PDB file of C-alpha atoms and ligand atoms in Angstrom:
ATOM      1  CA  MET A 121     -24.039 201.165-307.379  1.00  0.00           C
ATOM      2  CA  GLY A 122     -21.648 199.408-309.773  1.00  0.00           C
ATOM      3  CA  GLY A 123     -19.827 196.154-309.127  1.00  0.00           C
ATOM      4  CA  MET A 124     -16.806 195.622-306.936  1.00  0.00           C
ATOM      5  CA  ARG A 125     -13.649 197.218-308.264  1.00  0.00           C
ATOM      6  CA  PHE A 126     -10.125 195.814-307.978  1.00  0.00           C
ATOM      7  CA  ASP A 127      -7.091 197.910-308.921  1.00  0.00           C
ATOM      8  CA  VAL A 128      -4.017 195.710-309.314  1.00  0.00           C
ATOM      9  CA  PHE A 129      -0.533 197.226-309.309  1.00  0.00           C
ATOM     10  CA  THR A 130       2.127 194.970-310.808  1.00  0.00           C
ATOM     11  CA  LEU A 131       5.227 194.916-312.986  1.00  0.00           C
ATOM     12  CA  PHE A 132       3.687 192.088-315.056  1.00  0.00           C
ATOM     13  CA  PRO A 133       0.019 192.835-315.812  1.00  0.00           C
ATOM     14  CA  GLU A 134       0.065 190.402-318.743  1.00  0.00           C
ATOM     15  CA  THR A 135       0.426 187.485-316.312  1.00  0.00           C
ATOM     16  CA  LEU A 136      -3.019 188.160-314.803  1.00  0.00           C
ATOM     17  CA  ARG A 137      -5.035 188.842-317.947  1.00  0.00           C
ATOM     18  CA  PRO A 138      -5.564 185.307-319.324  1.00  0.00           C
ATOM     19  CA  TYR A 139      -6.999 184.040-316.056  1.00  0.00           C
ATOM     20  CA  LEU A 140      -9.438 186.945-315.801  1.00  0.00           C
ATOM     21  CA  GLU A 141     -10.640 186.547-319.382  1.00  0.00           C
ATOM     22  CA  VAL A 142     -12.367 183.187-319.118  1.00  0.00           C
ATOM     23  CA  SER A 143     -15.367 181.565-317.477  1.00  0.00           C
ATOM     24  CA  ILE A 144     -17.021 182.963-314.360  1.00  0.00           C
ATOM     25  CA  LEU A 145     -14.750 185.973-313.821  1.00  0.00           C
ATOM     26  CA  LYS A 146     -15.082 187.026-317.444  1.00  0.00           C
ATOM     27  CA  LYS A 147     -18.887 186.807-317.241  1.00  0.00           C
ATOM     28  CA  ALA A 148     -18.907 188.687-313.941  1.00  0.00           C
ATOM     29  CA  ALA A 149     -16.912 191.512-315.555  1.00  0.00           C
ATOM     30  CA  GLU A 150     -19.152 191.567-318.627  1.00  0.00           C
ATOM     31  CA  ARG A 151     -22.204 191.830-316.377  1.00  0.00           C
ATOM     32  CA  GLY A 152     -20.663 194.690-314.405  1.00  0.00           C
ATOM     33  CA  LEU A 153     -20.505 192.696-311.151  1.00  0.00           C
ATOM     34  CA  ILE A 154     -16.731 193.149-310.936  1.00  0.00           C
ATOM     35  CA  GLU A 155     -14.346 195.584-312.562  1.00  0.00           C
ATOM     36  CA  ILE A 156     -10.633 194.803-312.644  1.00  0.00           C
ATOM     37  CA  ALA A 157      -8.076 197.422-313.655  1.00  0.00           C
ATOM     38  CA  LEU A 158      -4.478 196.292-314.183  1.00  0.00           C
ATOM     39  CA  HIS A 159      -1.788 198.958-313.763  1.00  0.00           C
ATOM     40  CA  ASN A 160       1.831 198.545-314.776  1.00  0.00           C
ATOM     41  CA  ILE A 161       4.005 200.150-312.088  1.00  0.00           C
ATOM     42  CA  ARG A 162       6.676 200.663-314.733  1.00  0.00           C
ATOM     43  CA  ASP A 163       4.468 203.348-316.344  1.00  0.00           C
ATOM     44  CA  TRP A 164       5.200 205.536-313.316  1.00  0.00           C
ATOM     45  CA  ALA A 165       9.011 205.105-313.379  1.00  0.00           C
ATOM     46  CA  ARG A 166      10.393 208.506-314.316  1.00  0.00           C
ATOM     47  CA  ASP A 167      13.964 207.876-315.446  1.00  0.00           C
ATOM     48  CA  LYS A 168      14.767 207.122-319.035  1.00  0.00           C
ATOM     49  CA  HIS A 169      15.222 203.370-318.458  1.00  0.00           C
ATOM     50  CA  HIS A 170      11.969 203.127-316.473  1.00  0.00           C
ATOM     51  CA  THR A 171      13.802 201.601-313.532  1.00  0.00           C
ATOM     52  CA  THR A 172      11.574 200.005-310.917  1.00  0.00           C
ATOM     53  CA  ASP A 173      14.116 198.102-308.831  1.00  0.00           C
ATOM     54  CA  ASP A 174      17.528 198.672-307.293  1.00  0.00           C
ATOM     55  CA  LEU A 175      20.169 197.008-305.139  1.00  0.00           C
ATOM     56  CA  PRO A 176      19.377 196.484-301.464  1.00  0.00           C
ATOM     57  CA  TYR A 177      20.979 198.869-298.953  1.00  0.00           C
ATOM     58  CA  GLY A 178      23.219 196.819-296.699  1.00  0.00           C
ATOM     59  CA  GLY A 179      24.151 194.410-299.478  1.00  0.00           C
ATOM     60  CA  GLY A 180      23.011 190.874-300.106  1.00  0.00           C
ATOM     61  CA  GLY A 181      21.575 189.288-303.208  1.00  0.00           C
ATOM     62  CA  GLY A 182      18.520 190.197-305.224  1.00  0.00           C
ATOM     63  CA  MET A 183      16.813 193.440-306.108  1.00  0.00           C
ATOM     64  CA  VAL A 184      14.280 195.555-304.247  1.00  0.00           C
ATOM     65  CA  MET A 185      11.354 197.392-305.848  1.00  0.00           C
ATOM     66  CA  LYS A 186      11.851 201.155-305.526  1.00  0.00           C
ATOM     67  CA  PRO A 187       9.297 203.163-303.539  1.00  0.00           C
ATOM     68  CA  GLU A 188       8.749 206.146-305.897  1.00  0.00           C
ATOM     69  CA  PRO A 189       7.018 204.389-308.833  1.00  0.00           C
ATOM     70  CA  VAL A 190       4.851 202.361-306.454  1.00  0.00           C
ATOM     71  CA  PHE A 191       3.693 205.451-304.493  1.00  0.00           C
ATOM     72  CA  GLU A 192       3.097 207.406-307.696  1.00  0.00           C
ATOM     73  CA  ALA A 193       1.174 204.579-309.357  1.00  0.00           C
ATOM     74  CA  VAL A 194      -1.123 204.000-306.379  1.00  0.00           C
ATOM     75  CA  GLU A 195      -1.638 207.703-305.590  1.00  0.00           C
ATOM     76  CA  SER A 196      -2.312 208.728-309.164  1.00  0.00           C
ATOM     77  CA  VAL A 197      -5.001 206.063-309.522  1.00  0.00           C
ATOM     78  CA  LEU A 198      -6.478 206.186-306.007  1.00  0.00           C
ATOM     79  CA  GLY A 199      -5.555 209.613-304.646  1.00  0.00           C
ATOM     80  CA  SER A 200      -3.550 210.496-301.561  1.00  0.00           C
ATOM     81  CA  PRO A 201      -4.357 209.022-299.141  1.00  0.00           C
ATOM     82  CA  PRO A 202      -5.775 206.178-301.290  1.00  0.00           C
ATOM     83  CA  SER A 203      -9.562 205.963-301.405  1.00  0.00           C
ATOM     84  CA  CYS A 204      -9.693 202.211-300.619  1.00  0.00           C
ATOM     85  CA  PRO A 205      -7.715 199.561-298.696  1.00  0.00           C
ATOM     86  CA  VAL A 206      -4.304 198.910-300.257  1.00  0.00           C
ATOM     87  CA  ILE A 207      -3.406 195.252-299.798  1.00  0.00           C
ATOM     88  CA  LEU A 208       0.182 194.120-300.175  1.00  0.00           C
ATOM     89  CA  LEU A 209       0.581 190.493-301.223  1.00  0.00           C
ATOM     90  CA  THR A 210       3.457 189.170-299.126  1.00  0.00           C
ATOM     91  CA  PRO A 211       4.437 185.875-297.491  1.00  0.00           C
ATOM     92  CA  GLN A 212       4.672 187.932-294.276  1.00  0.00           C
ATOM     93  CA  GLY A 213       0.978 188.916-294.287  1.00  0.00           C
ATOM     94  CA  ARG A 214      -2.008 187.455-292.455  1.00  0.00           C
ATOM     95  CA  VAL A 215      -2.911 184.131-294.004  1.00  0.00           C
ATOM     96  CA  PHE A 216      -5.731 184.241-296.549  1.00  0.00           C
ATOM     97  CA  THR A 217      -8.722 182.069-295.618  1.00  0.00           C
ATOM     98  CA  GLN A 218     -12.372 181.889-296.637  1.00  0.00           C
ATOM     99  CA  ARG A 219     -13.136 184.116-293.662  1.00  0.00           C
ATOM    100  CA  VAL A 220     -10.745 186.787-294.946  1.00  0.00           C
ATOM    101  CA  ALA A 221     -12.336 186.454-298.409  1.00  0.00           C
ATOM    102  CA  GLN A 222     -15.765 187.048-296.822  1.00  0.00           C
ATOM    103  CA  GLU A 223     -14.415 190.084-294.992  1.00  0.00           C
ATOM    104  CA  LEU A 224     -12.881 191.567-298.162  1.00  0.00           C
ATOM    105  CA  ALA A 225     -16.087 190.926-300.131  1.00  0.00           C
ATOM    106  CA  GLN A 226     -17.776 193.579-297.943  1.00  0.00           C
ATOM    107  CA  HIS A 227     -15.711 196.308-299.627  1.00  0.00           C
ATOM    108  CA  GLU A 228     -16.718 198.037-302.849  1.00  0.00           C
ATOM    109  CA  HIS A 229     -13.155 198.728-303.882  1.00  0.00           C
ATOM    110  CA  LEU A 230      -9.768 197.113-303.153  1.00  0.00           C
ATOM    111  CA  ALA A 231      -6.230 197.754-304.382  1.00  0.00           C
ATOM    112  CA  LEU A 232      -3.805 194.832-304.650  1.00  0.00           C
ATOM    113  CA  LEU A 233      -0.085 195.455-304.760  1.00  0.00           C
ATOM    114  CA  CYS A 234       2.144 192.714-306.183  1.00  0.00           C
ATOM    115  CA  GLY A 235       5.817 192.463-305.262  1.00  0.00           C
ATOM    116  CA  ARG A 236       8.622 190.851-307.262  1.00  0.00           C
ATOM    117  CA  TYR A 237      12.291 190.058-306.598  1.00  0.00           C
ATOM    118  CA  GLU A 238      13.183 190.402-302.888  1.00  0.00           C
ATOM    119  CA  GLY A 239      10.044 192.447-302.342  1.00  0.00           C
ATOM    120  CA  ILE A 240       9.200 196.163-302.101  1.00  0.00           C
ATOM    121  CA  ASP A 241      10.998 198.934-300.199  1.00  0.00           C
ATOM    122  CA  GLU A 242       9.791 198.825-296.583  1.00  0.00           C
ATOM    123  CA  ARG A 243       8.540 202.449-296.736  1.00  0.00           C
ATOM    124  CA  VAL A 244       5.761 201.296-299.070  1.00  0.00           C
ATOM    125  CA  ARG A 245       4.617 198.768-296.487  1.00  0.00           C
ATOM    126  CA  ARG A 246       4.787 201.295-293.662  1.00  0.00           C
ATOM    127  CA  HIS A 247       3.274 204.351-295.291  1.00  0.00           C
ATOM    128  CA  LEU A 248       1.072 203.269-298.197  1.00  0.00           C
ATOM    129  CA  VAL A 249      -0.177 199.755-297.510  1.00  0.00           C
ATOM    130  CA  THR A 250      -3.146 199.228-295.170  1.00  0.00           C
ATOM    131  CA  ASP A 251      -3.341 195.409-295.119  1.00  0.00           C
ATOM    132  CA  GLU A 252      -0.963 192.533-295.874  1.00  0.00           C
ATOM    133  CA  ILE A 253      -2.057 189.123-297.119  1.00  0.00           C
ATOM    134  CA  SER A 254      -0.166 185.868-297.627  1.00  0.00           C
ATOM    135  CA  ILE A 255      -1.795 183.018-299.545  1.00  0.00           C
ATOM    136  CA  GLY A 256       0.174 180.422-297.573  1.00  0.00           C
ATOM    137  CA  ASP A 257       3.478 179.521-295.991  1.00  0.00           C
ATOM    138  CA  TYR A 258       5.580 179.249-299.126  1.00  0.00           C
ATOM    139  CA  VAL A 259       7.381 181.775-301.315  1.00  0.00           C
ATOM    140  CA  LEU A 260       6.459 182.558-304.923  1.00  0.00           C
ATOM    141  CA  THR A 261       8.371 184.668-307.434  1.00  0.00           C
ATOM    142  CA  GLY A 262       5.713 187.380-307.475  1.00  0.00           C
ATOM    143  CA  GLY A 263       2.450 188.652-306.006  1.00  0.00           C
ATOM    144  CA  GLU A 264       0.466 188.166-309.227  1.00  0.00           C
ATOM    145  CA  LEU A 265      -0.787 184.631-308.487  1.00  0.00           C
ATOM    146  CA  PRO A 266      -1.697 185.663-304.929  1.00  0.00           C
ATOM    147  CA  ALA A 267      -3.612 188.690-306.323  1.00  0.00           C
ATOM    148  CA  LEU A 268      -5.533 186.361-308.652  1.00  0.00           C
ATOM    149  CA  VAL A 269      -6.261 184.046-305.733  1.00  0.00           C
ATOM    150  CA  VAL A 270      -7.739 186.943-303.752  1.00  0.00           C
ATOM    151  CA  ILE A 271      -9.746 188.304-306.708  1.00  0.00           C
ATOM    152  CA  ASP A 272     -11.109 184.856-307.521  1.00  0.00           C
ATOM    153  CA  ALA A 273     -12.080 183.882-303.969  1.00  0.00           C
ATOM    154  CA  VAL A 274     -13.666 187.294-303.249  1.00  0.00           C
ATOM    155  CA  SER A 275     -15.494 187.633-306.580  1.00  0.00           C
ATOM    156  CA  ARG A 276     -17.317 184.315-306.328  1.00  0.00           C
ATOM    157  CA  LEU A 277     -18.821 185.485-303.020  1.00  0.00           C
ATOM    158  CA  LEU A 278     -20.423 188.564-304.606  1.00  0.00           C
ATOM    159  CA  PRO A 279     -24.167 188.385-305.275  1.00  0.00           C
ATOM    160  CA  GLY A 280     -24.910 187.183-308.814  1.00  0.00           C
ATOM    161  CA  VAL A 281     -21.401 186.030-309.738  1.00  0.00           C
ATOM    162  CA  LEU A 282     -22.168 182.310-309.379  1.00  0.00           C
ATOM    163  CA  GLY A 283     -25.134 181.042-311.427  1.00  0.00           C
ATOM    164  CA  ASP A 284     -26.529 179.197-308.412  1.00  0.00           C
ATOM    165  CA  PRO A 285     -27.314 181.717-305.634  1.00  0.00           C
ATOM    166  CA  ASP A 286     -26.512 179.036-303.019  1.00  0.00           C
ATOM    167  CA  GLY A 287     -23.402 177.936-304.892  1.00  0.00           C
ATOM    168  CA  ALA A 288     -20.916 179.249-302.368  1.00  0.00           C
ATOM    169  CA  TYR A 289     -22.960 178.232-299.321  1.00  0.00           C
ATOM    170  CA  ASP A 290     -21.885 174.601-298.949  1.00  0.00           C
ATOM    171  CA  ASP A 291     -18.353 175.033-300.247  1.00  0.00           C
ATOM    172  CA  SER A 292     -15.536 173.699-298.136  1.00  0.00           C
ATOM    173  CA  HIS A 293     -14.667 176.260-295.434  1.00  0.00           C
ATOM    174  CA  ALA A 294     -17.769 178.412-296.082  1.00  0.00           C
ATOM    175  CA  SER A 295     -19.665 176.641-293.303  1.00  0.00           C
ATOM    176  CA  GLY A 296     -16.545 175.870-291.278  1.00  0.00           C
ATOM    177  CA  LEU A 297     -16.516 172.273-292.633  1.00  0.00           C
ATOM    178  CA  LEU A 298     -15.175 170.534-295.727  1.00  0.00           C
ATOM    179  CA  GLU A 299     -17.804 169.926-298.381  1.00  0.00           C
ATOM    180  CA  TYR A 300     -19.471 166.554-299.082  1.00  0.00           C
ATOM    181  CA  PRO A 301     -18.446 164.568-302.213  1.00  0.00           C
ATOM    182  CA  HIS A 302     -20.049 165.309-305.593  1.00  0.00           C
ATOM    183  CA  TYR A 303     -21.236 162.894-308.257  1.00  0.00           C
ATOM    184  CA  THR A 304     -22.706 163.397-311.725  1.00  0.00           C
ATOM    185  CA  ARG A 305     -23.879 161.045-314.505  1.00  0.00           C
ATOM    186  CA  PRO A 306     -23.431 158.197-315.298  1.00  0.00           C
ATOM    187  CA  PRO A 307     -24.923 156.410-312.258  1.00  0.00           C
ATOM    188  CA  GLU A 308     -22.394 153.611-312.770  1.00  0.00           C
ATOM    189  CA  PHE A 309     -18.881 154.017-314.179  1.00  0.00           C
ATOM    190  CA  ARG A 310     -16.458 151.054-314.415  1.00  0.00           C
ATOM    191  CA  GLY A 311     -18.581 149.268-311.836  1.00  0.00           C
ATOM    192  CA  TRP A 312     -18.423 152.173-309.335  1.00  0.00           C
ATOM    193  CA  ARG A 313     -21.930 153.221-308.406  1.00  0.00           C
ATOM    194  CA  VAL A 314     -23.118 156.608-307.242  1.00  0.00           C
ATOM    195  CA  PRO A 315     -24.397 156.301-303.621  1.00  0.00           C
ATOM    196  CA  GLU A 316     -28.041 155.161-303.835  1.00  0.00           C
ATOM    197  CA  VAL A 317     -29.304 157.942-301.582  1.00  0.00           C
ATOM    198  CA  LEU A 318     -28.360 160.554-304.218  1.00  0.00           C
ATOM    199  CA  LEU A 319     -30.551 158.783-306.787  1.00  0.00           C
ATOM    200  CA  SER A 320     -33.466 158.429-304.376  1.00  0.00           C
ATOM    201  CA  GLY A 321     -35.052 161.840-304.922  1.00  0.00           C
ATOM    202  CA  ASN A 322     -35.582 162.040-301.133  1.00  0.00           C
ATOM    203  CA  HIS A 323     -34.344 165.553-300.380  1.00  0.00           C
ATOM    204  CA  ALA A 324     -34.344 165.213-296.602  1.00  0.00           C
ATOM    205  CA  GLU A 325     -32.294 162.001-296.800  1.00  0.00           C
ATOM    206  CA  ILE A 326     -29.904 163.588-299.303  1.00  0.00           C
ATOM    207  CA  ALA A 327     -29.401 166.636-297.070  1.00  0.00           C
ATOM    208  CA  ARG A 328     -28.720 164.344-294.099  1.00  0.00           C
ATOM    209  CA  TRP A 329     -26.242 162.200-296.061  1.00  0.00           C
ATOM    210  CA  ARG A 330     -24.420 165.318-297.275  1.00  0.00           C
ATOM    211  CA  ARG A 331     -24.198 166.773-293.788  1.00  0.00           C
ATOM    212  CA  GLU A 332     -22.825 163.499-292.442  1.00  0.00           C
ATOM    213  CA  GLN A 333     -20.298 163.177-295.288  1.00  0.00           C
ATOM    214  CA  SER A 334     -19.211 166.728-294.648  1.00  0.00           C
ATOM    215  CA  LEU A 335     -18.716 165.981-290.943  1.00  0.00           C
ATOM    216  CA  LEU A 336     -16.860 162.732-291.714  1.00  0.00           C
ATOM    217  CA  ARG A 337     -14.511 164.343-294.221  1.00  0.00           C
ATOM    218  CA  THR A 338     -13.707 167.109-291.787  1.00  0.00           C
ATOM    219  CA  LEU A 339     -13.159 164.613-288.968  1.00  0.00           C
ATOM    220  CA  GLU A 340     -10.809 162.504-291.084  1.00  0.00           C
ATOM    221  CA  ARG A 341      -8.901 165.235-292.927  1.00  0.00           C
ATOM    222  CA  ARG A 342      -9.132 168.449-290.929  1.00  0.00           C
ATOM    223  CA  PRO A 343     -10.278 167.746-287.365  1.00  0.00           C
ATOM    224  CA  ASP A 344      -8.823 171.140-286.375  1.00  0.00           C
ATOM    225  CA  LEU A 345     -11.710 172.814-288.252  1.00  0.00           C
ATOM    226  CA  LEU A 346     -14.311 171.151-286.020  1.00  0.00           C
ATOM    227  CA  LYS A 347     -13.229 173.331-283.108  1.00  0.00           C
ATOM    228  CA  SER A 348     -14.754 176.442-284.675  1.00  0.00           C
ATOM    229  CA  ALA A 349     -17.525 174.960-286.853  1.00  0.00           C
ATOM    230  CA  PRO A 350     -21.154 175.583-285.863  1.00  0.00           C
ATOM    231  CA  LEU A 351     -22.362 172.079-284.905  1.00  0.00           C
ATOM    232  CA  THR A 352     -25.814 170.947-283.807  1.00  0.00           C
ATOM    233  CA  GLU A 353     -26.577 168.347-281.134  1.00  0.00           C
ATOM    234  CA  ALA A 354     -27.194 165.796-283.935  1.00  0.00           C
ATOM    235  CA  ASP A 355     -23.830 166.667-285.545  1.00  0.00           C
ATOM    236  CA  LEU A 356     -22.033 166.160-282.237  1.00  0.00           C
ATOM    237  CA  ALA A 357     -23.699 162.787-281.633  1.00  0.00           C
ATOM    238  CA  PHE A 358     -22.806 161.684-285.165  1.00  0.00           C
ATOM    239  CA  LEU A 359     -19.192 162.822-284.767  1.00  0.00           C
ATOM    240  CA  ARG A 360     -18.721 161.113-281.400  1.00  0.00           C
ATOM    241  CA  ASN A 361     -20.010 157.876-282.844  1.00  0.00           C
ATOM    242  CA  ALA A 362     -17.951 158.154-286.054  1.00  0.00           C
ATOM    243  CA  ALA A 363     -14.779 158.946-284.098  1.00  0.00           C
ATOM    244  CA  ARG A 364     -15.329 155.973-281.783  1.00  0.00           C
ATOM    245  CA  GLU A 365     -15.903 153.608-284.729  1.00  0.00           C
ATOM    246  CA  ARG A 366     -12.724 154.802-286.414  1.00  0.00           C
ATOM    247  CA  GLY A 367     -10.578 154.987-283.303  1.00  0.00           C
ATOM    248  CA  LEU A 368     -10.083 158.754-283.868  1.00  0.00           C
ATOM    249  CA  THR A 369      -9.824 161.380-281.153  1.00  0.00           C
ATOM    250  CA  LEU A 370     -12.138 164.358-281.374  1.00  0.00           C
ATOM    251  CA  PRO A 371     -10.694 167.791-280.603  1.00  0.00           C
ATOM    252  CA  PRO A 372     -12.490 169.764-277.854  1.00  0.00           C
ATOM    253  CA  LEU A 373     -15.762 170.702-279.530  1.00  0.00           C
ATOM    254  CA  PRO A 374     -17.864 173.856-279.150  1.00  0.00           C
ATOM    255  CA  GLU A 375     -21.296 173.970-277.538  1.00  0.00           C
ATOM    256  CA  PRO A 376     -23.999 172.850-279.987  1.00  0.00           C
ATOM    257  CA  SER A 377     -25.511 175.656-282.059  1.00  0.00           C
ATOM    258  CA  HIS A 378     -29.269 175.781-282.526  1.00  0.00           C
ATOM    259  CA  GLU A 379     -29.059 177.384-285.938  1.00  0.00           C
ATOM    260  CA  GLU A 380     -31.305 175.886-288.612  1.00  0.00           C
ATOM    261  CA  GLN A 381     -29.452 173.608-291.002  1.00  0.00           C
ATOM    262  CA  HIS A 382     -29.420 174.728-294.593  1.00  0.00           C
ATOM    263  CA  ASP A 383     -31.701 172.410-296.584  1.00  0.00           C
ATOM    264  CA  GLU A 384     -30.921 171.598-300.189  1.00  0.00           C
TER     265      GLU A 384
HETATM  266  N1  LIG B  59      11.962 188.314-299.621  1.00  0.00           N
HETATM  267  C1  LIG B  59      10.563 188.215-299.375  1.00  0.00           C
HETATM  268  C2  LIG B  59      10.362 187.594-298.008  1.00  0.00           C
HETATM  269  O1  LIG B  59      11.150 186.749-297.607  1.00  0.00           O
HETATM  270  O2  LIG B  59       9.359 187.935-297.336  1.00  0.00           O
HETATM  271  C3  LIG B  59       9.874 187.336-300.418  1.00  0.00           C
HETATM  272  C4  LIG B  59       9.784 188.011-301.747  1.00  0.00           C
HETATM  273  S1  LIG B  59       8.969 187.006-302.962  1.00  0.00           S
HETATM  274  C5  LIG B  59      10.312 186.176-303.714  1.00  0.00           C
HETATM  275  C6  LIG B  59       8.488 188.177-304.186  1.00  0.00           C
HETATM  276  C7  LIG B  59       7.053 188.647-304.093  1.00  0.00           C
HETATM  277  O3  LIG B  59       6.182 187.564-304.303  1.00  0.00           O
HETATM  278  C8  LIG B  59       6.643 189.235-302.783  1.00  0.00           C
HETATM  279  O4  LIG B  59       6.970 190.611-302.683  1.00  0.00           O
HETATM  280  C9  LIG B  59       5.141 189.033-302.770  1.00  0.00           C
HETATM  281  O5  LIG B  59       4.462 190.079-303.447  1.00  0.00           O
HETATM  282  C10 LIG B  59       4.989 187.767-303.572  1.00  0.00           C
HETATM  283  N2  LIG B  59       4.755 186.551-302.768  1.00  0.00           N
HETATM  284  C11 LIG B  59       5.587 185.490-302.645  1.00  0.00           C
HETATM  285  N3  LIG B  59       5.058 184.537-301.878  1.00  0.00           N
HETATM  286  C12 LIG B  59       3.858 184.984-301.472  1.00  0.00           C
HETATM  287  C13 LIG B  59       2.828 184.452-300.641  1.00  0.00           C
HETATM  288  N4  LIG B  59       2.934 183.274-300.047  1.00  0.00           N
HETATM  289  N5  LIG B  59       1.706 185.191-300.458  1.00  0.00           N
HETATM  290  C14 LIG B  59       1.582 186.402-301.025  1.00  0.00           C
HETATM  291  N6  LIG B  59       2.525 186.960-301.813  1.00  0.00           N
HETATM  292  C15 LIG B  59       3.649 186.278-302.044  1.00  0.00           C
END
C-alpha cells in the first residue's frame, strides 16, 4: 500500500506549493508516505475565457464559483461518484480539531475542495461534497490555507512522518490536554534557568513534572478541555489542589480513568 493521497481542487494551486515543498511534508512526500496532487479547476472550464465564476442569482455583491468546472474537475480525477471523501473547506463546516484530524488520518485518500469569492454554487455542496470542514470561526479569502491546515495536521499523524514515533503523542490536544512547556540548551539564558527536574536525568520525576505542567496549563488556559480529558485519580487530586491554591473553579470532571500513563 502506498502513502495517503490528497487531491486538492483549487483556482490557485500555486498558493499551496511552497508550503508543501519544505521540511517534514516535503520529506514525507519524498518517502512516499503522502502524495499530494494539486488540480487547477480552471483547467476544466470549457468556454474560451476559462470562466470559473459568475454573478449570484438574486443579486448582491461578489462572485460565485460555477458548478460545471468543479464537477468536471473532481469527477475526471476521482470518477463518478468520487472514489474518496470530498471535503469542502467552508466556514459553515464542522470545526476542525485534533479529533477530526485523527478521524481523517484513517482514510487512504481524501479530496479537498477550496472555495474563493462568495463560495461555490450550492449544488456542488449538495451533490458532490461528502464532508464540510471549517478551520475556525472567521472568514478567509479562500479555502487554500484551510486545505493546507488539514493536510498538515493529518499528515503528521501518519506512521513514519514525524522522526520521533511518539512525537505526536504528547502534543496539545492529542491527549485531551495542552502540552507541557519545552526547554532546550543552554541551561541558563539571561539568568533564566531551565527547571532543575529536567536536568536531573530522573525519568519518572520528569514524566510526573510534565504531566502536572500539562494539567496546570490546561486548568489555567483551557479548563473546558478537562471535561473530556482522560484523567487518573492522581490527576484529579492534583487538579483539585491546584485549583484551590489558585482560587480557580474546576469544571465538572469525568470519572477517573485507569489507563496507564504514557511514560517518557
Ligand atoms: N460567503 C461565504 C460564507 O459566508 O459562508 C464565505 C466565502 S469565503 C470569503 C471564500 C472561501 O474561503 C470559502 O468558499 C471557503 O472555501 C474558504 N474559507 C473561508 N473561511 C474559511 C474557514 N474558516 N474554514 C474553511 N474554509 C474557509
